[in-house]
Amino acid sequence: MAELENPNVMPNLITFLSSLLQKVAESNDANRRFKAQKVSVFHGLSRPTISIQNYLYRIYKYAKCSPCCFIVAYVYLDRFAQRQPSLPINSFNVHRLLITSVMVAAKFMDDMYYNNAYYAKVGGISTTEMNFLEVDFLFGLGFQLNVTPNTFNTYYSYLKRETMLQQCPPSIVESSLSLGRSLNLHLCFNEEDSTHQNQQLAV
């Protein structure tokens, strides 16, 4: 999508996406005391010191993948959250889920991409761990990697609209009816619903 090649578009989208994931992670962190959550290979022993926004910018800077990969990674995170409800996105796993989703998206979307060892360096983990994360992520998705143009446009339109709203005066934002109005614990557009009106990995 040519619009994503605009150097002013992607930084704003990444800022909003990182903010969205931060809110989702914090919400699920708070719910850990009320609802059991499984520990997976994506979980770190402690919260990473780097913020989600800085981590996502690091991936954007060094992965050198096409901009559409970040939209597809967003779709993958949504699918993962829907298919793995006992593994919600939280502050202990969001960084590993991010680096893995972008790497898988790059492999699926781009003709040329870096190998797992390179992504491991970008993500600050070992190559062995990156390999394990990739396998678990693929199984978590049920190997459902194809993203239709309609699905891509739905997710991109949501991110684009919410990014624009963040730049508007508070009075305009408050009066808008955004999909992110209600707090959900994962993203999720229901791709089986052709209208895409219901759920969202959004807050």
mmCIF file with all atom_site columns, C-alpha atoms in Angstrom:
data_model
loop_
_atom_site.group_PDB
_atom_site.id
_atom_site.type_symbol
_atom_site.label_atom_id
_atom_site.label_alt_id
_atom_site.label_comp_id
_atom_site.label_asym_id
_atom_site.label_entity_id
_atom_site.label_seq_id
_atom_site.pdbx_PDB_ins_code
_atom_site.Cartn_x
_atom_site.Cartn_y
_atom_site.Cartn_z
_atom_site.occupancy
_atom_site.B_iso_or_equiv
_atom_site.pdbx_formal_charge
_atom_site.auth_seq_id
_atom_site.auth_comp_id
_atom_site.auth_asym_id
_atom_site.auth_atom_id
_atom_site.pdbx_PDB_model_num
ATOM 1   C CA . MET A 1 1   ? 0.000   0.000   0.000  1.00 0.00 ? 1   MET A CA 1
ATOM 2   C CA . ALA A 1 2   ? 1.603   3.212   -1.261 1.00 0.00 ? 2   ALA A CA 1
ATOM 3   C CA . GLU A 1 3   ? 0.208   5.306   1.579  1.00 0.00 ? 3   GLU A CA 1
ATOM 4   C CA . LEU A 1 4   ? 2.262   3.343   4.093  1.00 0.00 ? 4   LEU A CA 1
ATOM 5   C CA . GLU A 1 5   ? 5.437   4.353   2.268  1.00 0.00 ? 5   GLU A CA 1
ATOM 6   C CA . ASN A 1 6   ? 4.872   7.941   3.378  1.00 0.00 ? 6   ASN A CA 1
ATOM 7   C CA . PRO A 1 7   ? 7.603   8.595   5.993  1.00 0.00 ? 7   PRO A CA 1
ATOM 8   C CA . ASN A 1 8   ? 5.114   10.463  8.174  1.00 0.00 ? 8   ASN A CA 1
ATOM 9   C CA . VAL A 1 9   ? 2.544   7.666   8.345  1.00 0.00 ? 9   VAL A CA 1
ATOM 10  C CA . MET A 1 10  ? 4.340   4.718   9.924  1.00 0.00 ? 10  MET A CA 1
ATOM 11  C CA . PRO A 1 11  ? 5.832   6.497   12.969 1.00 0.00 ? 11  PRO A CA 1
ATOM 12  C CA . ASN A 1 12  ? 2.353   7.705   13.940 1.00 0.00 ? 12  ASN A CA 1
ATOM 13  C CA . LEU A 1 13  ? 0.842   4.257   13.418 1.00 0.00 ? 13  LEU A CA 1
ATOM 14  C CA . ILE A 1 14  ? 3.570   2.652   15.491 1.00 0.00 ? 14  ILE A CA 1
ATOM 15  C CA . THR A 1 15  ? 3.037   5.176   18.266 1.00 0.00 ? 15  THR A CA 1
ATOM 16  C CA . PHE A 1 16  ? -0.665  4.374   18.405 1.00 0.00 ? 16  PHE A CA 1
ATOM 17  C CA . LEU A 1 17  ? -0.170  0.608   18.126 1.00 0.00 ? 17  LEU A CA 1
ATOM 18  C CA . SER A 1 18  ? 2.354   0.633   20.968 1.00 0.00 ? 18  SER A CA 1
ATOM 19  C CA . SER A 1 19  ? -0.036  2.716   23.068 1.00 0.00 ? 19  SER A CA 1
ATOM 20  C CA . LEU A 1 20  ? -2.848  0.270   22.351 1.00 0.00 ? 20  LEU A CA 1
ATOM 21  C CA . LEU A 1 21  ? -0.709  -2.726  23.297 1.00 0.00 ? 21  LEU A CA 1
ATOM 22  C CA . GLN A 1 22  ? 0.453   -0.948  26.454 1.00 0.00 ? 22  GLN A CA 1
ATOM 23  C CA . LYS A 1 23  ? -3.145  -0.460  27.589 1.00 0.00 ? 23  LYS A CA 1
ATOM 24  C CA . VAL A 1 24  ? -4.077  -4.050  26.738 1.00 0.00 ? 24  VAL A CA 1
ATOM 25  C CA . ALA A 1 25  ? -1.037  -5.361  28.639 1.00 0.00 ? 25  ALA A CA 1
ATOM 26  C CA . GLU A 1 26  ? -1.794  -3.223  31.688 1.00 0.00 ? 26  GLU A CA 1
ATOM 27  C CA . SER A 1 27  ? -5.415  -4.332  31.689 1.00 0.00 ? 27  SER A CA 1
ATOM 28  C CA . ASN A 1 28  ? -4.459  -7.993  31.533 1.00 0.00 ? 28  ASN A CA 1
ATOM 29  C CA . ASP A 1 29  ? -1.787  -7.462  34.209 1.00 0.00 ? 29  ASP A CA 1
ATOM 30  C CA . ALA A 1 30  ? -4.503  -6.151  36.513 1.00 0.00 ? 30  ALA A CA 1
ATOM 31  C CA . ASN A 1 31  ? -6.761  -9.113  35.733 1.00 0.00 ? 31  ASN A CA 1
ATOM 32  C CA . ARG A 1 32  ? -4.117  -11.714 36.565 1.00 0.00 ? 32  ARG A CA 1
ATOM 33  C CA . ARG A 1 33  ? -5.224  -11.679 40.193 1.00 0.00 ? 33  ARG A CA 1
ATOM 34  C CA . PHE A 1 34  ? -8.796  -12.543 39.194 1.00 0.00 ? 34  PHE A CA 1
ATOM 35  C CA . LYS A 1 35  ? -8.316  -14.883 36.236 1.00 0.00 ? 35  LYS A CA 1
ATOM 36  C CA . ALA A 1 36  ? -5.726  -17.612 35.777 1.00 0.00 ? 36  ALA A CA 1
ATOM 37  C CA . GLN A 1 37  ? -3.321  -17.071 32.885 1.00 0.00 ? 37  GLN A CA 1
ATOM 38  C CA . LYS A 1 38  ? -0.974  -19.680 31.470 1.00 0.00 ? 38  LYS A CA 1
ATOM 39  C CA . VAL A 1 39  ? 2.768   -19.151 31.380 1.00 0.00 ? 39  VAL A CA 1
ATOM 40  C CA . SER A 1 40  ? 4.228   -19.762 27.922 1.00 0.00 ? 40  SER A CA 1
ATOM 41  C CA . VAL A 1 41  ? 7.539   -19.506 26.087 1.00 0.00 ? 41  VAL A CA 1
ATOM 42  C CA . PHE A 1 42  ? 6.652   -15.884 25.414 1.00 0.00 ? 42  PHE A CA 1
ATOM 43  C CA . HIS A 1 43  ? 6.738   -14.994 29.104 1.00 0.00 ? 43  HIS A CA 1
ATOM 44  C CA . GLY A 1 44  ? 9.823   -13.394 30.585 1.00 0.00 ? 44  GLY A CA 1
ATOM 45  C CA . LEU A 1 45  ? 10.808  -13.852 34.217 1.00 0.00 ? 45  LEU A CA 1
ATOM 46  C CA . SER A 1 46  ? 10.428  -10.103 34.687 1.00 0.00 ? 46  SER A CA 1
ATOM 47  C CA . ARG A 1 47  ? 9.041   -7.145  32.787 1.00 0.00 ? 47  ARG A CA 1
ATOM 48  C CA . PRO A 1 48  ? 11.517  -5.853  30.169 1.00 0.00 ? 48  PRO A CA 1
ATOM 49  C CA . THR A 1 49  ? 12.975  -2.462  31.038 1.00 0.00 ? 49  THR A CA 1
ATOM 50  C CA . ILE A 1 50  ? 12.465  -1.124  27.501 1.00 0.00 ? 50  ILE A CA 1
ATOM 51  C CA . SER A 1 51  ? 9.028   0.331   26.866 1.00 0.00 ? 51  SER A CA 1
ATOM 52  C CA . ILE A 1 52  ? 6.693   -1.201  24.303 1.00 0.00 ? 52  ILE A CA 1
ATOM 53  C CA . GLN A 1 53  ? 6.921   1.958   22.205 1.00 0.00 ? 53  GLN A CA 1
ATOM 54  C CA . ASN A 1 54  ? 10.724  2.029   22.172 1.00 0.00 ? 54  ASN A CA 1
ATOM 55  C CA . TYR A 1 55  ? 10.840  -1.699  21.467 1.00 0.00 ? 55  TYR A CA 1
ATOM 56  C CA . LEU A 1 56  ? 8.456   -1.409  18.533 1.00 0.00 ? 56  LEU A CA 1
ATOM 57  C CA . TYR A 1 57  ? 10.424  1.551   17.171 1.00 0.00 ? 57  TYR A CA 1
ATOM 58  C CA . ARG A 1 58  ? 13.588  -0.531  17.470 1.00 0.00 ? 58  ARG A CA 1
ATOM 59  C CA . ILE A 1 59  ? 11.982  -3.287  15.411 1.00 0.00 ? 59  ILE A CA 1
ATOM 60  C CA . TYR A 1 60  ? 10.757  -0.723  12.872 1.00 0.00 ? 60  TYR A CA 1
ATOM 61  C CA . LYS A 1 61  ? 14.231  0.805   12.593 1.00 0.00 ? 61  LYS A CA 1
ATOM 62  C CA . TYR A 1 62  ? 16.273  -2.364  12.256 1.00 0.00 ? 62  TYR A CA 1
ATOM 63  C CA . ALA A 1 63  ? 13.977  -5.018  10.779 1.00 0.00 ? 63  ALA A CA 1
ATOM 64  C CA . LYS A 1 64  ? 13.813  -3.126  7.467  1.00 0.00 ? 64  LYS A CA 1
ATOM 65  C CA . CYS A 1 65  ? 10.679  -5.002  6.493  1.00 0.00 ? 65  CYS A CA 1
ATOM 66  C CA . SER A 1 66  ? 7.942   -3.482  4.355  1.00 0.00 ? 66  SER A CA 1
ATOM 67  C CA . PRO A 1 67  ? 5.514   -1.230  6.263  1.00 0.00 ? 67  PRO A CA 1
ATOM 68  C CA . CYS A 1 68  ? 2.584   -3.545  5.585  1.00 0.00 ? 68  CYS A CA 1
ATOM 69  C CA . CYS A 1 69  ? 4.286   -6.168  7.774  1.00 0.00 ? 69  CYS A CA 1
ATOM 70  C CA . PHE A 1 70  ? 3.360   -4.159  10.869 1.00 0.00 ? 70  PHE A CA 1
ATOM 71  C CA . ILE A 1 71  ? -0.313  -4.186  9.904  1.00 0.00 ? 71  ILE A CA 1
ATOM 72  C CA . VAL A 1 72  ? -0.132  -7.924  9.231  1.00 0.00 ? 72  VAL A CA 1
ATOM 73  C CA . ALA A 1 73  ? 1.671   -8.428  12.560 1.00 0.00 ? 73  ALA A CA 1
ATOM 74  C CA . TYR A 1 74  ? -1.235  -6.605  14.221 1.00 0.00 ? 74  TYR A CA 1
ATOM 75  C CA . VAL A 1 75  ? -3.640  -9.033  12.522 1.00 0.00 ? 75  VAL A CA 1
ATOM 76  C CA . TYR A 1 76  ? -1.545  -11.976 13.721 1.00 0.00 ? 76  TYR A CA 1
ATOM 77  C CA . LEU A 1 77  ? -1.519  -10.706 17.304 1.00 0.00 ? 77  LEU A CA 1
ATOM 78  C CA . ASP A 1 78  ? -5.276  -10.397 17.124 1.00 0.00 ? 78  ASP A CA 1
ATOM 79  C CA . ARG A 1 79  ? -5.686  -13.937 15.810 1.00 0.00 ? 79  ARG A CA 1
ATOM 80  C CA . PHE A 1 80  ? -3.334  -15.255 18.460 1.00 0.00 ? 80  PHE A CA 1
ATOM 81  C CA . ALA A 1 81  ? -5.326  -13.507 21.200 1.00 0.00 ? 81  ALA A CA 1
ATOM 82  C CA . GLN A 1 82  ? -8.572  -14.970 19.886 1.00 0.00 ? 82  GLN A CA 1
ATOM 83  C CA . ARG A 1 83  ? -7.229  -18.492 19.494 1.00 0.00 ? 83  ARG A CA 1
ATOM 84  C CA . GLN A 1 84  ? -5.303  -18.509 22.790 1.00 0.00 ? 84  GLN A CA 1
ATOM 85  C CA . PRO A 1 85  ? -7.612  -16.859 25.356 1.00 0.00 ? 85  PRO A CA 1
ATOM 86  C CA . SER A 1 86  ? -5.643  -18.350 28.254 1.00 0.00 ? 86  SER A CA 1
ATOM 87  C CA . LEU A 1 87  ? -2.521  -16.529 27.013 1.00 0.00 ? 87  LEU A CA 1
ATOM 88  C CA . PRO A 1 88  ? -3.607  -12.881 26.968 1.00 0.00 ? 88  PRO A CA 1
ATOM 89  C CA . ILE A 1 89  ? -1.147  -10.181 26.022 1.00 0.00 ? 89  ILE A CA 1
ATOM 90  C CA . ASN A 1 90  ? 0.498   -8.763  29.149 1.00 0.00 ? 90  ASN A CA 1
ATOM 91  C CA . SER A 1 91  ? 3.660   -6.928  30.108 1.00 0.00 ? 91  SER A CA 1
ATOM 92  C CA . PHE A 1 92  ? 5.563   -10.203 30.534 1.00 0.00 ? 92  PHE A CA 1
ATOM 93  C CA . ASN A 1 93  ? 4.974   -11.501 27.002 1.00 0.00 ? 93  ASN A CA 1
ATOM 94  C CA . VAL A 1 94  ? 4.142   -8.524  24.766 1.00 0.00 ? 94  VAL A CA 1
ATOM 95  C CA . HIS A 1 95  ? 7.735   -7.849  23.677 1.00 0.00 ? 95  HIS A CA 1
ATOM 96  C CA . ARG A 1 96  ? 8.373   -11.412 22.556 1.00 0.00 ? 96  ARG A CA 1
ATOM 97  C CA . LEU A 1 97  ? 4.994   -11.567 20.833 1.00 0.00 ? 97  LEU A CA 1
ATOM 98  C CA . LEU A 1 98  ? 5.835   -8.360  18.977 1.00 0.00 ? 98  LEU A CA 1
ATOM 99  C CA . ILE A 1 99  ? 9.218   -9.432  17.629 1.00 0.00 ? 99  ILE A CA 1
ATOM 100 C CA . THR A 1 100 ? 7.822   -12.832 16.662 1.00 0.00 ? 100 THR A CA 1
ATOM 101 C CA . SER A 1 101 ? 4.721   -11.461 14.931 1.00 0.00 ? 101 SER A CA 1
ATOM 102 C CA . VAL A 1 102 ? 6.747   -8.977  12.882 1.00 0.00 ? 102 VAL A CA 1
ATOM 103 C CA . MET A 1 103 ? 9.276   -11.634 11.877 1.00 0.00 ? 103 MET A CA 1
ATOM 104 C CA . VAL A 1 104 ? 6.559   -14.071 10.798 1.00 0.00 ? 104 VAL A CA 1
ATOM 105 C CA . ALA A 1 105 ? 4.771   -11.303 8.900  1.00 0.00 ? 105 ALA A CA 1
ATOM 106 C CA . ALA A 1 106 ? 7.993   -10.350 7.101  1.00 0.00 ? 106 ALA A CA 1
ATOM 107 C CA . LYS A 1 107 ? 8.626   -13.948 6.079  1.00 0.00 ? 107 LYS A CA 1
ATOM 108 C CA . PHE A 1 108 ? 5.094   -14.280 4.749  1.00 0.00 ? 108 PHE A CA 1
ATOM 109 C CA . MET A 1 109 ? 4.808   -10.874 3.055  1.00 0.00 ? 109 MET A CA 1
ATOM 110 C CA . ASP A 1 110 ? 8.273   -9.870  1.832  1.00 0.00 ? 110 ASP A CA 1
ATOM 111 C CA . ASP A 1 111 ? 10.347  -11.404 -0.938 1.00 0.00 ? 111 ASP A CA 1
ATOM 112 C CA . MET A 1 112 ? 13.516  -10.610 1.000  1.00 0.00 ? 112 MET A CA 1
ATOM 113 C CA . TYR A 1 113 ? 13.844  -10.697 4.781  1.00 0.00 ? 113 TYR A CA 1
ATOM 114 C CA . TYR A 1 114 ? 16.398  -11.204 7.533  1.00 0.00 ? 114 TYR A CA 1
ATOM 115 C CA . ASN A 1 115 ? 16.870  -14.584 9.179  1.00 0.00 ? 115 ASN A CA 1
ATOM 116 C CA . ASN A 1 116 ? 15.956  -15.609 12.710 1.00 0.00 ? 116 ASN A CA 1
ATOM 117 C CA . ALA A 1 117 ? 19.422  -14.841 14.060 1.00 0.00 ? 117 ALA A CA 1
ATOM 118 C CA . TYR A 1 118 ? 19.119  -11.219 12.930 1.00 0.00 ? 118 TYR A CA 1
ATOM 119 C CA . TYR A 1 119 ? 15.639  -10.803 14.428 1.00 0.00 ? 119 TYR A CA 1
ATOM 120 C CA . ALA A 1 120 ? 16.922  -12.355 17.647 1.00 0.00 ? 120 ALA A CA 1
ATOM 121 C CA . LYS A 1 121 ? 19.576  -9.613  17.871 1.00 0.00 ? 121 LYS A CA 1
ATOM 122 C CA . VAL A 1 122 ? 16.995  -6.933  17.155 1.00 0.00 ? 122 VAL A CA 1
ATOM 123 C CA . GLY A 1 123 ? 14.716  -8.380  19.833 1.00 0.00 ? 123 GLY A CA 1
ATOM 124 C CA . GLY A 1 124 ? 17.456  -8.880  22.409 1.00 0.00 ? 124 GLY A CA 1
ATOM 125 C CA . ILE A 1 125 ? 17.033  -12.647 22.703 1.00 0.00 ? 125 ILE A CA 1
ATOM 126 C CA . SER A 1 126 ? 19.010  -15.702 21.615 1.00 0.00 ? 126 SER A CA 1
ATOM 127 C CA . THR A 1 127 ? 18.581  -17.350 18.221 1.00 0.00 ? 127 THR A CA 1
ATOM 128 C CA . THR A 1 128 ? 17.478  -20.549 19.935 1.00 0.00 ? 128 THR A CA 1
ATOM 129 C CA . GLU A 1 129 ? 14.735  -18.706 21.780 1.00 0.00 ? 129 GLU A CA 1
ATOM 130 C CA . MET A 1 130 ? 13.683  -16.922 18.588 1.00 0.00 ? 130 MET A CA 1
ATOM 131 C CA . ASN A 1 131 ? 13.303  -20.303 16.884 1.00 0.00 ? 131 ASN A CA 1
ATOM 132 C CA . PHE A 1 132 ? 11.135  -21.637 19.717 1.00 0.00 ? 132 PHE A CA 1
ATOM 133 C CA . LEU A 1 133 ? 9.004   -18.497 19.714 1.00 0.00 ? 133 LEU A CA 1
ATOM 134 C CA . GLU A 1 134 ? 8.404   -18.756 15.985 1.00 0.00 ? 134 GLU A CA 1
ATOM 135 C CA . VAL A 1 135 ? 7.248   -22.365 16.209 1.00 0.00 ? 135 VAL A CA 1
ATOM 136 C CA . ASP A 1 136 ? 4.940   -21.703 19.162 1.00 0.00 ? 136 ASP A CA 1
ATOM 137 C CA . PHE A 1 137 ? 3.510   -18.609 17.487 1.00 0.00 ? 137 PHE A CA 1
ATOM 138 C CA . LEU A 1 138 ? 2.762   -20.520 14.279 1.00 0.00 ? 138 LEU A CA 1
ATOM 139 C CA . PHE A 1 139 ? 1.021   -23.299 16.189 1.00 0.00 ? 139 PHE A CA 1
ATOM 140 C CA . GLY A 1 140 ? -0.817  -20.682 18.245 1.00 0.00 ? 140 GLY A CA 1
ATOM 141 C CA . LEU A 1 141 ? -2.120  -19.191 15.009 1.00 0.00 ? 141 LEU A CA 1
ATOM 142 C CA . GLY A 1 142 ? -3.024  -22.602 13.663 1.00 0.00 ? 142 GLY A CA 1
ATOM 143 C CA . PHE A 1 143 ? -0.753  -21.666 10.740 1.00 0.00 ? 143 PHE A CA 1
ATOM 144 C CA . GLN A 1 144 ? -3.453  -19.250 9.551  1.00 0.00 ? 144 GLN A CA 1
ATOM 145 C CA . LEU A 1 145 ? -1.102  -16.693 8.006  1.00 0.00 ? 145 LEU A CA 1
ATOM 146 C CA . ASN A 1 146 ? -3.040  -15.501 4.979  1.00 0.00 ? 146 ASN A CA 1
ATOM 147 C CA . VAL A 1 147 ? -4.505  -12.012 5.320  1.00 0.00 ? 147 VAL A CA 1
ATOM 148 C CA . THR A 1 148 ? -7.106  -11.031 2.745  1.00 0.00 ? 148 THR A CA 1
ATOM 149 C CA . PRO A 1 149 ? -7.137  -7.495  1.311  1.00 0.00 ? 149 PRO A CA 1
ATOM 150 C CA . ASN A 1 150 ? -10.446 -6.879  3.081  1.00 0.00 ? 150 ASN A CA 1
ATOM 151 C CA . THR A 1 151 ? -9.028  -7.917  6.448  1.00 0.00 ? 151 THR A CA 1
ATOM 152 C CA . PHE A 1 152 ? -5.873  -5.878  5.899  1.00 0.00 ? 152 PHE A CA 1
ATOM 153 C CA . ASN A 1 153 ? -7.876  -2.781  5.010  1.00 0.00 ? 153 ASN A CA 1
ATOM 154 C CA . THR A 1 154 ? -10.131 -3.228  8.043  1.00 0.00 ? 154 THR A CA 1
ATOM 155 C CA . TYR A 1 155 ? -7.224  -3.322  10.476 1.00 0.00 ? 155 TYR A CA 1
ATOM 156 C CA . TYR A 1 156 ? -5.318  -0.575  8.706  1.00 0.00 ? 156 TYR A CA 1
ATOM 157 C CA . SER A 1 157 ? -8.383  1.667   8.590  1.00 0.00 ? 157 SER A CA 1
ATOM 158 C CA . TYR A 1 158 ? -8.876  1.219   12.324 1.00 0.00 ? 158 TYR A CA 1
ATOM 159 C CA . LEU A 1 159 ? -5.265  2.106   13.119 1.00 0.00 ? 159 LEU A CA 1
ATOM 160 C CA . LYS A 1 160 ? -5.327  5.044   10.723 1.00 0.00 ? 160 LYS A CA 1
ATOM 161 C CA . ARG A 1 161 ? -8.564  6.446   12.119 1.00 0.00 ? 161 ARG A CA 1
ATOM 162 C CA . GLU A 1 162 ? -7.477  6.104   15.748 1.00 0.00 ? 162 GLU A CA 1
ATOM 163 C CA . THR A 1 163 ? -4.097  7.664   14.959 1.00 0.00 ? 163 THR A CA 1
ATOM 164 C CA . MET A 1 164 ? -5.845  10.652  13.399 1.00 0.00 ? 164 MET A CA 1
ATOM 165 C CA . LEU A 1 165 ? -8.157  10.959  16.397 1.00 0.00 ? 165 LEU A CA 1
ATOM 166 C CA . GLN A 1 166 ? -5.189  11.128  18.738 1.00 0.00 ? 166 GLN A CA 1
ATOM 167 C CA . GLN A 1 167 ? -4.016  14.202  16.866 1.00 0.00 ? 167 GLN A CA 1
ATOM 168 C CA . CYS A 1 168 ? -7.412  15.926  17.116 1.00 0.00 ? 168 CYS A CA 1
ATOM 169 C CA . PRO A 1 169 ? -8.537  18.328  19.872 1.00 0.00 ? 169 PRO A CA 1
ATOM 170 C CA . PRO A 1 170 ? -9.985  16.499  22.916 1.00 0.00 ? 170 PRO A CA 1
ATOM 171 C CA . SER A 1 171 ? -13.508 17.746  22.204 1.00 0.00 ? 171 SER A CA 1
ATOM 172 C CA . ILE A 1 172 ? -13.515 16.097  18.777 1.00 0.00 ? 172 ILE A CA 1
ATOM 173 C CA . VAL A 1 173 ? -12.066 12.861  20.110 1.00 0.00 ? 173 VAL A CA 1
ATOM 174 C CA . GLU A 1 174 ? -14.622 12.740  22.908 1.00 0.00 ? 174 GLU A CA 1
ATOM 175 C CA . SER A 1 175 ? -17.520 13.109  20.501 1.00 0.00 ? 175 SER A CA 1
ATOM 176 C CA . SER A 1 176 ? -16.319 10.416  18.116 1.00 0.00 ? 176 SER A CA 1
ATOM 177 C CA . LEU A 1 177 ? -17.640 6.868   18.147 1.00 0.00 ? 177 LEU A CA 1
ATOM 178 C CA . SER A 1 178 ? -14.473 4.817   17.905 1.00 0.00 ? 178 SER A CA 1
ATOM 179 C CA . LEU A 1 179 ? -14.230 1.031   17.895 1.00 0.00 ? 179 LEU A CA 1
ATOM 180 C CA . GLY A 1 180 ? -11.798 1.348   20.762 1.00 0.00 ? 180 GLY A CA 1
ATOM 181 C CA . ARG A 1 181 ? -14.335 2.907   23.110 1.00 0.00 ? 181 ARG A CA 1
ATOM 182 C CA . SER A 1 182 ? -14.911 -0.136  25.312 1.00 0.00 ? 182 SER A CA 1
ATOM 183 C CA . LEU A 1 183 ? -12.086 -1.925  27.107 1.00 0.00 ? 183 LEU A CA 1
ATOM 184 C CA . ASN A 1 184 ? -11.460 -5.455  25.844 1.00 0.00 ? 184 ASN A CA 1
ATOM 185 C CA . LEU A 1 185 ? -8.693  -7.746  27.012 1.00 0.00 ? 185 LEU A CA 1
ATOM 186 C CA . HIS A 1 186 ? -7.579  -8.557  23.504 1.00 0.00 ? 186 HIS A CA 1
ATOM 187 C CA . LEU A 1 187 ? -7.672  -6.924  20.129 1.00 0.00 ? 187 LEU A CA 1
ATOM 188 C CA . CYS A 1 188 ? -10.033 -8.653  18.178 1.00 0.00 ? 188 CYS A CA 1
ATOM 189 C CA . PHE A 1 189 ? -11.891 -8.214  14.965 1.00 0.00 ? 189 PHE A CA 1
ATOM 190 C CA . ASN A 1 190 ? -13.858 -11.385 14.334 1.00 0.00 ? 190 ASN A CA 1
ATOM 191 C CA . GLU A 1 191 ? -12.685 -12.364 10.869 1.00 0.00 ? 191 GLU A CA 1
ATOM 192 C CA . GLU A 1 192 ? -15.501 -14.871 10.517 1.00 0.00 ? 192 GLU A CA 1
ATOM 193 C CA . ASP A 1 193 ? -17.929 -11.953 10.679 1.00 0.00 ? 193 ASP A CA 1
ATOM 194 C CA . SER A 1 194 ? -17.717 -10.314 7.282  1.00 0.00 ? 194 SER A CA 1
ATOM 195 C CA . THR A 1 195 ? -18.935 -7.007  8.699  1.00 0.00 ? 195 THR A CA 1
ATOM 196 C CA . HIS A 1 196 ? -16.038 -6.858  11.197 1.00 0.00 ? 196 HIS A CA 1
ATOM 197 C CA . GLN A 1 197 ? -18.282 -4.922  13.566 1.00 0.00 ? 197 GLN A CA 1
ATOM 198 C CA . ASN A 1 198 ? -17.744 -6.696  16.835 1.00 0.00 ? 198 ASN A CA 1
ATOM 199 C CA . GLN A 1 199 ? -14.454 -7.322  18.580 1.00 0.00 ? 199 GLN A CA 1
ATOM 200 C CA . GLN A 1 200 ? -11.067 -5.691  18.437 1.00 0.00 ? 200 GLN A CA 1
ATOM 201 C CA . LEU A 1 201 ? -7.589  -6.005  20.024 1.00 0.00 ? 201 LEU A CA 1
ATOM 202 C CA . ALA A 1 202 ? -8.357  -2.536  21.243 1.00 0.00 ? 202 ALA A CA 1
ATOM 203 C CA . VAL A 1 203 ? -9.071  -0.531  24.311 1.00 0.00 ? 203 VAL A CA 1
#
